[in-house]
Coordinates of C-alpha atoms and ligand atoms in Angstrom, one line a residue:
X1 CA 104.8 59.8 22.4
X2 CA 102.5 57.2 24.0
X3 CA 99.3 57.8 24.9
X4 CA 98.8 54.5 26.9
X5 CA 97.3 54.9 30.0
X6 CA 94.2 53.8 31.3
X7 CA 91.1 52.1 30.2
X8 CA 87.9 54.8 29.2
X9 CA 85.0 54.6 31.5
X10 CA 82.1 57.5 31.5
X11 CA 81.1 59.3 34.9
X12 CA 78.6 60.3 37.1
X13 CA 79.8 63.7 36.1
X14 CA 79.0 63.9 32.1
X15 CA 75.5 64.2 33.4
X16 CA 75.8 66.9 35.6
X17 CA 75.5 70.7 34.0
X18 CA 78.6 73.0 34.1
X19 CA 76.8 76.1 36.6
X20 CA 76.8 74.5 39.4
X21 CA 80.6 73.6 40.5
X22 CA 79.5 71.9 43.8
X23 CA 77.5 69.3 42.2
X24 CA 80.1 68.3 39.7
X25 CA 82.3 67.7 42.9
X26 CA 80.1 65.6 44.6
X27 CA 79.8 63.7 40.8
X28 CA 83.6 63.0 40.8
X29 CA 83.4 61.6 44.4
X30 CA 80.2 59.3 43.3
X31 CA 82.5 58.4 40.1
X32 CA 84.9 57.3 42.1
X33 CA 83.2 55.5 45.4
X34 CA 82.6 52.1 43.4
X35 CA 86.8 52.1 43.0
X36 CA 87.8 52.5 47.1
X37 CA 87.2 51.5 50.5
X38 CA 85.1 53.7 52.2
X39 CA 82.6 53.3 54.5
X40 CA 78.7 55.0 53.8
X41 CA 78.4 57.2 56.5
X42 CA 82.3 58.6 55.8
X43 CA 81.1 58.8 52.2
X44 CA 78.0 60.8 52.9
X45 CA 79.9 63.1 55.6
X46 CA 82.0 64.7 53.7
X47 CA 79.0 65.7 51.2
X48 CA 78.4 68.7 53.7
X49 CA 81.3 70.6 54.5
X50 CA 81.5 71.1 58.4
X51 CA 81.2 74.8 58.3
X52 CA 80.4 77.9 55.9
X53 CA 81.3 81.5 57.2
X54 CA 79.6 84.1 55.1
X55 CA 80.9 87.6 56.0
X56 CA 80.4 91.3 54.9
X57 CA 83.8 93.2 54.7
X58 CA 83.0 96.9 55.1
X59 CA 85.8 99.0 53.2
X60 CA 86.4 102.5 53.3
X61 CA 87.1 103.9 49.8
X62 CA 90.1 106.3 48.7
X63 CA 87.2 108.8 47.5
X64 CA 85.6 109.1 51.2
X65 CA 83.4 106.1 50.5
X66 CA 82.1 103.2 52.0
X67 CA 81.6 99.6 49.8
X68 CA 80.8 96.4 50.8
X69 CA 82.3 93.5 50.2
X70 CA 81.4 89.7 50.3
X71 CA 83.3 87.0 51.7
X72 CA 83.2 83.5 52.8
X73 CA 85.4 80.7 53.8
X74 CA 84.2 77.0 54.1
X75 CA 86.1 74.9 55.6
X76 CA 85.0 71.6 54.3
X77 CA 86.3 68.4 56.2
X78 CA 89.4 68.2 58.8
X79 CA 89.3 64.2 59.7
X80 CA 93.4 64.0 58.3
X81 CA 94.1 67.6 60.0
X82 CA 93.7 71.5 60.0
X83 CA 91.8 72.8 57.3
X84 CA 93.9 74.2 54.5
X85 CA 93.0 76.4 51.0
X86 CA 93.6 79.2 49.4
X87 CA 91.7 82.9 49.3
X88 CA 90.9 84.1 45.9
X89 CA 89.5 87.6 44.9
X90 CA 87.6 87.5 41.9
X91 CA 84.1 89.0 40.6
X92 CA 82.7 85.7 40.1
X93 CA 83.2 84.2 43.7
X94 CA 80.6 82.8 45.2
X95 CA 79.4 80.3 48.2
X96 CA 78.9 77.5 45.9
X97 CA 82.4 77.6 44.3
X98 CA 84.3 78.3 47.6
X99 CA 82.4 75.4 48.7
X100 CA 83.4 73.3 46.2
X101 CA 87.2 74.2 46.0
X102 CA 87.2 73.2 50.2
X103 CA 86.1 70.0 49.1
X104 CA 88.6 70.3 46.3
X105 CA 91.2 70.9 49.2
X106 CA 90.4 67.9 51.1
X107 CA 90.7 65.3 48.1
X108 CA 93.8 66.9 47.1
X109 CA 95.3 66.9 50.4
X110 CA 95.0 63.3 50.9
X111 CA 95.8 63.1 47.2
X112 CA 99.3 63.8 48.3
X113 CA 98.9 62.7 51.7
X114 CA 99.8 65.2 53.5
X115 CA 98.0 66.3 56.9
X116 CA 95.7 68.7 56.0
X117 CA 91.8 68.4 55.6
X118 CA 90.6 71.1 53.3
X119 CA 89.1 74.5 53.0
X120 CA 88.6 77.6 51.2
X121 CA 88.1 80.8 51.1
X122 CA 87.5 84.3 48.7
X123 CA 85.6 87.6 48.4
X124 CA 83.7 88.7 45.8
X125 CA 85.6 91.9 44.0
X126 CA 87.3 93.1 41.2
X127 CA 90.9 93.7 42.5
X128 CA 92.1 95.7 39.8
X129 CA 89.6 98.2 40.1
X130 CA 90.6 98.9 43.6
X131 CA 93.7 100.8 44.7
X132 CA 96.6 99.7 46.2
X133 CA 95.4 101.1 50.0
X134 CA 91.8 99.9 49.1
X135 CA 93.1 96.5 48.5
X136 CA 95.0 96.5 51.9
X137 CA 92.0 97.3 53.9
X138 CA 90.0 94.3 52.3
X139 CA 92.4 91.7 53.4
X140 CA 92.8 92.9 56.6
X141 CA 89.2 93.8 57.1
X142 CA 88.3 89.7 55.9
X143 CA 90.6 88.5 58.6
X144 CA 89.1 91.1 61.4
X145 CA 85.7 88.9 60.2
X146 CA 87.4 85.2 59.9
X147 CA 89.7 85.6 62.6
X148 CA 87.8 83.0 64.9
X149 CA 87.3 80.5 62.0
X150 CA 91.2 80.5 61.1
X151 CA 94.1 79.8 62.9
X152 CA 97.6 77.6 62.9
X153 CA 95.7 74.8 64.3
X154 CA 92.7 74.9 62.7
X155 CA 92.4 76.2 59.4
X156 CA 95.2 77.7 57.0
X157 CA 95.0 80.2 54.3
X158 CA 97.2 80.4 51.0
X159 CA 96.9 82.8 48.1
X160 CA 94.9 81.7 45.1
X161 CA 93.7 84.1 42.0
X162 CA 94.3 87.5 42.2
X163 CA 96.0 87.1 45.8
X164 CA 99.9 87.2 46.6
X165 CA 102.5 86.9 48.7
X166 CA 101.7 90.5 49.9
X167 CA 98.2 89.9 50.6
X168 CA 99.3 86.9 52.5
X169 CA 101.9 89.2 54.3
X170 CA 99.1 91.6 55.3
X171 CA 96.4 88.9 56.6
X172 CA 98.9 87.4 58.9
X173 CA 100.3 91.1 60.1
X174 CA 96.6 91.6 60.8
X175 CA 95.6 88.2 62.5
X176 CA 98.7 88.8 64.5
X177 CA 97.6 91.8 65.7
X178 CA 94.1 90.2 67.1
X179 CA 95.8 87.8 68.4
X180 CA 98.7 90.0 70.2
X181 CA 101.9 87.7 69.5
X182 CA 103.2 86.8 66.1
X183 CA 101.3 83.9 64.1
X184 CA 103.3 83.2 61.1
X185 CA 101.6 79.3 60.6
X186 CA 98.8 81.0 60.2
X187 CA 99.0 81.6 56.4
X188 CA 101.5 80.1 54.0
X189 CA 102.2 81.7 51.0
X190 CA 104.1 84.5 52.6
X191 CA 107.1 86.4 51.2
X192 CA 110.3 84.8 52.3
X193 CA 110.9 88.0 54.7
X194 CA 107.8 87.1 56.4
X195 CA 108.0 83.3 57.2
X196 CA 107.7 82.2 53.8
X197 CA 109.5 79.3 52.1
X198 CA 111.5 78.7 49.5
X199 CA 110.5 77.3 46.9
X200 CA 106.7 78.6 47.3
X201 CA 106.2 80.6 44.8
X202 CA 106.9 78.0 41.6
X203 CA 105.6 75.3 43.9
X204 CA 102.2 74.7 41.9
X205 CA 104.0 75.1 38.6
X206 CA 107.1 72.8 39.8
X207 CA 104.5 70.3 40.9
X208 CA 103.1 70.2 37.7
X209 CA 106.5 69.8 35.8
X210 CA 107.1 67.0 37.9
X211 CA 104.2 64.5 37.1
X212 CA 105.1 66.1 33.0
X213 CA 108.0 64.2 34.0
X214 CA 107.1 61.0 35.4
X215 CA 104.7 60.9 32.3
X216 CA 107.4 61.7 29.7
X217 CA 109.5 59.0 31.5
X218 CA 106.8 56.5 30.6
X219 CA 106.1 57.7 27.2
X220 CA 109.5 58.2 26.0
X221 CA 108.6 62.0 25.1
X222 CA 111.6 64.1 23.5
X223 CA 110.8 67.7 24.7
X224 CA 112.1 69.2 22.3
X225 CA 109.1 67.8 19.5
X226 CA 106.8 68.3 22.8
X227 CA 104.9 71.3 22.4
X228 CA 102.7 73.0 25.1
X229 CA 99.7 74.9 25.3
X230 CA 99.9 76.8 28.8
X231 CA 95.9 78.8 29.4
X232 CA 96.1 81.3 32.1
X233 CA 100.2 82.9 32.2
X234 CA 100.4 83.9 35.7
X235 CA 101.9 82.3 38.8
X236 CA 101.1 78.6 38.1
X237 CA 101.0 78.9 34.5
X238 CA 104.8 81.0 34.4
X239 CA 106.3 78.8 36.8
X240 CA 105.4 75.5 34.4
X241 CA 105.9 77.2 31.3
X242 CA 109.3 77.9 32.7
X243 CA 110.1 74.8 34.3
X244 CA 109.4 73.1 30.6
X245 CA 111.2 75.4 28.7
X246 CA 114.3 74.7 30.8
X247 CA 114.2 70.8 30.0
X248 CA 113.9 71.7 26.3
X249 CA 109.9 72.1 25.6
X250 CA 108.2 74.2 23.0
X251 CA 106.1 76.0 24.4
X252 CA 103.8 77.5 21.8
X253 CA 100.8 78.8 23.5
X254 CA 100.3 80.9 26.4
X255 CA 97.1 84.0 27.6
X256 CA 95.7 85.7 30.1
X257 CA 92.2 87.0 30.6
X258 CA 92.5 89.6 27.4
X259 CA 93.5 86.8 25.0
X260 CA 96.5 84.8 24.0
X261 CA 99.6 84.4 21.7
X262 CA 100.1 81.3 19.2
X263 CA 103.4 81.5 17.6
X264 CA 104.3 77.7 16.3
X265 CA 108.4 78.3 16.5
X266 CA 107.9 78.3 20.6
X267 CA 107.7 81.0 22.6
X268 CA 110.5 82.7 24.4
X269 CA 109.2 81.7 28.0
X270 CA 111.4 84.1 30.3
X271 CA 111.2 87.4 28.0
X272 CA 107.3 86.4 28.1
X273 CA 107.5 86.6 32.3
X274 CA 109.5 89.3 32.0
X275 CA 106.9 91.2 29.9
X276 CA 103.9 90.4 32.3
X277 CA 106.0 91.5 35.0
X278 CA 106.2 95.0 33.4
X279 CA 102.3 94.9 32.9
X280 CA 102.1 93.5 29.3
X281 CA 99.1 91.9 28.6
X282 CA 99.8 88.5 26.6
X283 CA 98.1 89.5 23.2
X284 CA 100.2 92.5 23.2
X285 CA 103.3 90.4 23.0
X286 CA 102.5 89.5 19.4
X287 CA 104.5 92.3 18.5
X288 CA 107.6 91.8 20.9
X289 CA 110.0 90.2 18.5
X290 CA 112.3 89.1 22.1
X291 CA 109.0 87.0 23.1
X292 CA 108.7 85.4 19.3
X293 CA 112.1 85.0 18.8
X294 CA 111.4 87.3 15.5
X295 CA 109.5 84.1 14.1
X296 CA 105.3 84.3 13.0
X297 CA 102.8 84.8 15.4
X298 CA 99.1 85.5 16.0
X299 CA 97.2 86.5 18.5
X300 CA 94.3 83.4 19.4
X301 CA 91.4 83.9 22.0
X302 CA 91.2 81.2 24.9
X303 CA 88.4 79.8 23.1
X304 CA 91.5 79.0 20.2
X305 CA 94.3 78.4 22.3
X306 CA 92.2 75.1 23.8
X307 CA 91.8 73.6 20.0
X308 CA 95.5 74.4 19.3
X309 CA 97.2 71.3 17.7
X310 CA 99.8 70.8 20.8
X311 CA 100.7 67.7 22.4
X312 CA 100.1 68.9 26.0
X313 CA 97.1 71.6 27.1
X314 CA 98.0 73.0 30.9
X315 CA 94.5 74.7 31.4
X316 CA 96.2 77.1 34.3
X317 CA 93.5 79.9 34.7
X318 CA 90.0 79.3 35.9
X319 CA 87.5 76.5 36.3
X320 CA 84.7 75.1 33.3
X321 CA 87.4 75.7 30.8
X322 CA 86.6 72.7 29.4
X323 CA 83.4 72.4 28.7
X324 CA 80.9 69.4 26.7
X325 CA 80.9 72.4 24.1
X326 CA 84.3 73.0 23.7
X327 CA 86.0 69.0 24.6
X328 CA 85.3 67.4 21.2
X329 CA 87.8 70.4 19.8
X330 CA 90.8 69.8 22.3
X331 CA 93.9 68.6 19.7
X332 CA 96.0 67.8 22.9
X333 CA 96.8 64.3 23.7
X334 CA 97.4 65.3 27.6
X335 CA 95.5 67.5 29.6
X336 CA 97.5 68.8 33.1
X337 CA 95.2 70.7 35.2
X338 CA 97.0 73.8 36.8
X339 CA 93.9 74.8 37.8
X340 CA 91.1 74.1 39.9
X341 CA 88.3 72.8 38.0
X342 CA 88.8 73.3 34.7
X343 CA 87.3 70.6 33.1
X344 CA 83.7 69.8 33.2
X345 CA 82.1 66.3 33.9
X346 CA 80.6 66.3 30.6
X347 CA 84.0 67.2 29.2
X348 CA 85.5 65.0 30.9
X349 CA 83.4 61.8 29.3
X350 CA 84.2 63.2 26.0
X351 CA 87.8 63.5 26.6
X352 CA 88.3 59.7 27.7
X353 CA 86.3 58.9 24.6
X354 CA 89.0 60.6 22.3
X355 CA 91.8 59.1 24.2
X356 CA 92.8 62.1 25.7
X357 CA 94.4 61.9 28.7
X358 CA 93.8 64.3 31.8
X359 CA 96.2 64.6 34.9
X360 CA 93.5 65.9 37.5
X361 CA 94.3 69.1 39.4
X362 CA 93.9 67.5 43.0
X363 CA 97.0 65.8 41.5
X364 CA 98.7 67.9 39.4
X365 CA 98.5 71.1 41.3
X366 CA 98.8 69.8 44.7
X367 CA 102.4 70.7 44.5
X368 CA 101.0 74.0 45.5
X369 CA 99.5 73.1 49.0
X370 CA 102.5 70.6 49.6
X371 CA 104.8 73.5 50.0
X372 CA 102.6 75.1 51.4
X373 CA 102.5 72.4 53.9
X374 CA 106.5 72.7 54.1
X375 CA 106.1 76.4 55.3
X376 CA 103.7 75.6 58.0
X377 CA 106.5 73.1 58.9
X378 CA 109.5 75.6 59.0
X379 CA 107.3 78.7 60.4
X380 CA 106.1 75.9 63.6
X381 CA 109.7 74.6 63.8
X382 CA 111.5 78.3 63.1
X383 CA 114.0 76.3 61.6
X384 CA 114.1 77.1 57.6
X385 CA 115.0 74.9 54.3
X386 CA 116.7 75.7 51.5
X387 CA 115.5 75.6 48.6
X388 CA 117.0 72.6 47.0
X389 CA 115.6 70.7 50.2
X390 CA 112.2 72.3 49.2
X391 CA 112.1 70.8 46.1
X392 CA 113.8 67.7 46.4
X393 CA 110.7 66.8 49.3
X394 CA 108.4 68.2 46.5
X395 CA 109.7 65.9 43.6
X396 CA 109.6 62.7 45.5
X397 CA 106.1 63.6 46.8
X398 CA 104.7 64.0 43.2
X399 CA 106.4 61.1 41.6
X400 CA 105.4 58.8 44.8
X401 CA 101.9 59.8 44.6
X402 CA 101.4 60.3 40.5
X403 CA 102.7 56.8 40.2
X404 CA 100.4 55.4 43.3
X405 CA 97.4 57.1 41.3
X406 CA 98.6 55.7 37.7
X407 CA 98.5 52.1 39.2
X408 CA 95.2 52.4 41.0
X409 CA 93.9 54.0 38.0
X410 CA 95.4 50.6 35.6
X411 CA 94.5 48.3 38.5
X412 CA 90.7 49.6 38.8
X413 CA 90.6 50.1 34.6
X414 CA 89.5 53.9 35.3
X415 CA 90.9 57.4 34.3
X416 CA 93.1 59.3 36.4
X417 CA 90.5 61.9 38.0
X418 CA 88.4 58.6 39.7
X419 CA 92.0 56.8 40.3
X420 CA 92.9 60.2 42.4
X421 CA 89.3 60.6 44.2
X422 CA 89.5 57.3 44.7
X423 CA 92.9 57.2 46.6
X424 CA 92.0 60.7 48.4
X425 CA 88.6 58.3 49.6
X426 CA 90.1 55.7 50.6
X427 CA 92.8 57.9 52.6
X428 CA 89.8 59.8 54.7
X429 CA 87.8 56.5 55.2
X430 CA 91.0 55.2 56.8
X431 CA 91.2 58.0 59.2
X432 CA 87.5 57.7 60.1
X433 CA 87.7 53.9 60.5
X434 CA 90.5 54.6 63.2
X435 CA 88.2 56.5 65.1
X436 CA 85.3 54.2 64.3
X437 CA 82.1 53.8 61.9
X438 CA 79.0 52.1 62.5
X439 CA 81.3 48.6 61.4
X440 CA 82.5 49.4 65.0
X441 CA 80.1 50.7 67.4
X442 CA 77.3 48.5 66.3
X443 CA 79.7 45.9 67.7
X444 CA 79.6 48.0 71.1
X445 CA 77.4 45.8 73.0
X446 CA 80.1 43.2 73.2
X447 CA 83.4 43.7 75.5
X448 CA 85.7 46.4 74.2
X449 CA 88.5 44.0 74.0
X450 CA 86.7 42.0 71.6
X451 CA 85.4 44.7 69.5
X452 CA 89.0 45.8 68.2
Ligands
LIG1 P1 97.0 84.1 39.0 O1 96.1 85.2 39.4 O2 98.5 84.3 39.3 O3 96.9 83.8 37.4 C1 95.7 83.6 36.8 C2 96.0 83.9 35.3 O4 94.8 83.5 34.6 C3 96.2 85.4 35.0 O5 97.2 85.6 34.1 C4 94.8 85.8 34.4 O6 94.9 86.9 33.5 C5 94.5 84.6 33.7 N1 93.1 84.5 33.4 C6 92.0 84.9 34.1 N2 90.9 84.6 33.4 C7 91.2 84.0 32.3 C8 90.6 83.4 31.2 N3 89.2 83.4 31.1 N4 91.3 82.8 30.2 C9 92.6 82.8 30.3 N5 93.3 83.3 31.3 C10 92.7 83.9 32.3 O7 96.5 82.8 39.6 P2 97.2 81.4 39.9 O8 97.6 81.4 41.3 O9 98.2 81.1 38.9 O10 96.0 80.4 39.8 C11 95.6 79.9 38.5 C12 94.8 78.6 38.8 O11 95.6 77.7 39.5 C13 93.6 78.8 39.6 O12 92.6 77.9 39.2 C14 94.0 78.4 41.0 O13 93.0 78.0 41.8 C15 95.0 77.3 40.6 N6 96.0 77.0 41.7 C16 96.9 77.9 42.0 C17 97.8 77.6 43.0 C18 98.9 78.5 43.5 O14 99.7 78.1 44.3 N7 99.0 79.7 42.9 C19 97.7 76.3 43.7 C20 96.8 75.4 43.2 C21 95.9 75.7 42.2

């Protein structure tokens, strides 16, 4: 398996500490600015998203009760087009990560180059502590609060963590209903019944698979001695645990937030899904001899499963996965972030020191928001793909934009994260030149036509 890629350069970001997520995105665009054409005042623009919303979702409980909730959207920058991002539930959401994952959103977009600026959105909550009712009156009761911020033309929600195509189903029933005529384009991510599009729901993890591919291609990788970590097994890390295991790779690794499962034979990927379906919880499978195949297994914490000896680690759950504590024990020789943010700036410069190389999530996930992108298509034209269609668009989006980031990233003598920041830059300071910078206008005293 070769391990060639590109030449190791610290960043910005090994300095930064792992709290606060919206500094370490700022880092990675500073990384990055020396290696693309953008002009200063673009540059420092898009250091402030354009607008924060900051909302209080009352909810009335199943016991007679009334809770609170919080909930924000950012919507970070919108020069290439409406906003677009996800909503995530989770305890640990906060302002400063929903900020940073909108800014997330607009790199990644123009990663892919697709027309989409970015945004983001989430409420702080537990959702598996609420009921099924109580979970409906959340999401509706955050769009009754965003319902001026969002919209097809402006800004487009998508699940994320703990969100699904029902949730998705629900928000758009409800902004609908404000609105008084349907609004499918509103949200992507829906269930096929409801304007969705095939080929959505694996999209993330079939985006993934794809660079995988492009990088086995290079290397020469047999899947069958390529073994695979996956951290996180739930709709991004199924669908490319899946994906692999069809074209022959062991995957030996796999958890969700109780723990994980290590068993070195490979894992039986679809009995796994199948098990998580029927509410299994991944250390529990160490005992389901249709998951191991009958062969030795152990259960590992996530702390474990990221030192495993595999070839490739898909860190597919949460962000600062990866950490300057925890980098210097990382076995794999490829890193493909599923998720958002998992690896930290000072893993990060640790990581390139070992050779290790990491496929950035505004690259590697962006299969995600590309499809996404497909379904606000289809819902706007009411005409609807199938799914082959889906993903023949998808594959030649990934391998056109993995191999346009590879060659920045050998041309420039950087890693792959500042090669990707550095095309998404270089993307938004082209759309902001076409409208004109300083470069321009300071030019305006002289004759229009002459100022072109
Ligand atoms: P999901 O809720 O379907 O799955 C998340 C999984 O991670 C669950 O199995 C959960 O138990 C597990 N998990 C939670 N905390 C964990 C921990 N500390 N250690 C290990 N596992 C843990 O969410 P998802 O949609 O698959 O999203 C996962 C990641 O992928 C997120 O970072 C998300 O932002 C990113 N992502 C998702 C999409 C998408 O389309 N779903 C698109 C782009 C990026």
């Amino acid at each position: 398996m070769s391990t060639s890629t590109t030449a190791k350069v610290a960043t910005s970001a090994a300095t930064v500490p792992n709290g606060d997520l919206y500094q370490q995105a700022l880092a990675r665009l500073d990384a990055a600015r020396p290696h693309c054409e953008i002009h200063p005042e673009t540059f420092e623009r898009l250091k402030r998203p354009k607008s924060m919303l900051s909302v209080s979702v009352p909810v009335r409980m199943d016991d007679g009760s009334l809770r609170l909730f919080e909930g924000y959207r950012v919507r970070h920058d919108d020069t290439r087009g409406p906003t677009k991002g996800g909503i995530r539930y989770h305890p640990q959401v906060d302002l400063t990560e929903v900020k940073a994952l909108a800014l997330w959103m607009t790199c990644k977009c123009a990663v892919v180059n697709i027309p989409y600026g970015g945004a983001k959105g989430g409420i702080s909550v537990n959702p598996k502590e609420l009921s099924r009712m109580e979970l409906e009156r959340l999401s509706r009761g955050f769009v009754q609060q965003i319902a001026d911020f969002i919209g097809p033309d402006t800004d487009i929600p998508a699940p994320d963590v703990y969100t699904n195509a029902m949730v998705m189903a629900w928000m758009m029933d409800e902004y609908s209903k404000i609105r008084r005529a349907k609004c499918p384009a509103v949200i992507t991510g829906k269930p096929l019944s409801h304007g969705g599009s095939k080929g959505r729901d694996d999209a993330t993890g079939r985006g993934a698979f794809y660079c995988i591919r492009e990088m086995a291609r290079e290397g020469g990788w047999k899947p069958e001695q390529t073994t695979v970590a996956v951290q996180g097994f739930g709709n991004a890390g199924q669908h490319v645990a899946t994906l692999l295991a069809g074209d022959g790779y062991k995957i030996v690794a796999i958890s969700d937030s109780a723990g994980g499962l290590y068993c070195e034979a490979g894992i039986d990927v679809a009995a796994a899904c199948a098990a998580k379906s029927r509410g299994a919880r991944v250390p529990e499978l160490v005992d389901d001899a249709k998951v191991t195949r009958g062969a030795q297994a152990r259960v590992v914490d996530n702390a474990e499963l990221l030192a495993l000896p595999v070839d490739v680690l898909a860190p597919a759950a949460l962000e600062n996965q990866i950490t300057g504590d925890n980098a210097a024990k990382v076995q794999a020789r490829f890193v493909v972030e599923l998720a958002n943010g998992p690896t930290t700036g000072a893993a990060d410069a640790i990581l390139f020191d070992r050779g290790v190389v990491v496929v950035p999530d505004i690259l590697a996930n962006a299969g995600g928001v590309t499809v996404s992108y497909f379904e606000w298509v289809q819902n706007r034209s009411g005409y609807y793909w199938e799914a082959s269609e889906v993903h023949d668009k998808l594959q030649r989006i990934m391998a056109r934009e993995y191999a346009a980031v590879r060659s920045r990233a050998e041309q420039a003598k950087v890693d792959l994260r500042t090669a990707a920041y550095a095309q998404a830059l270089s993307r938004i300071g082209e759309a902001v030149n076409a409208q004109g910078t300083s470069a321009f206008f300071s030019a305006s005293a002289r004759p229009a036509a002459s100022a072109t």
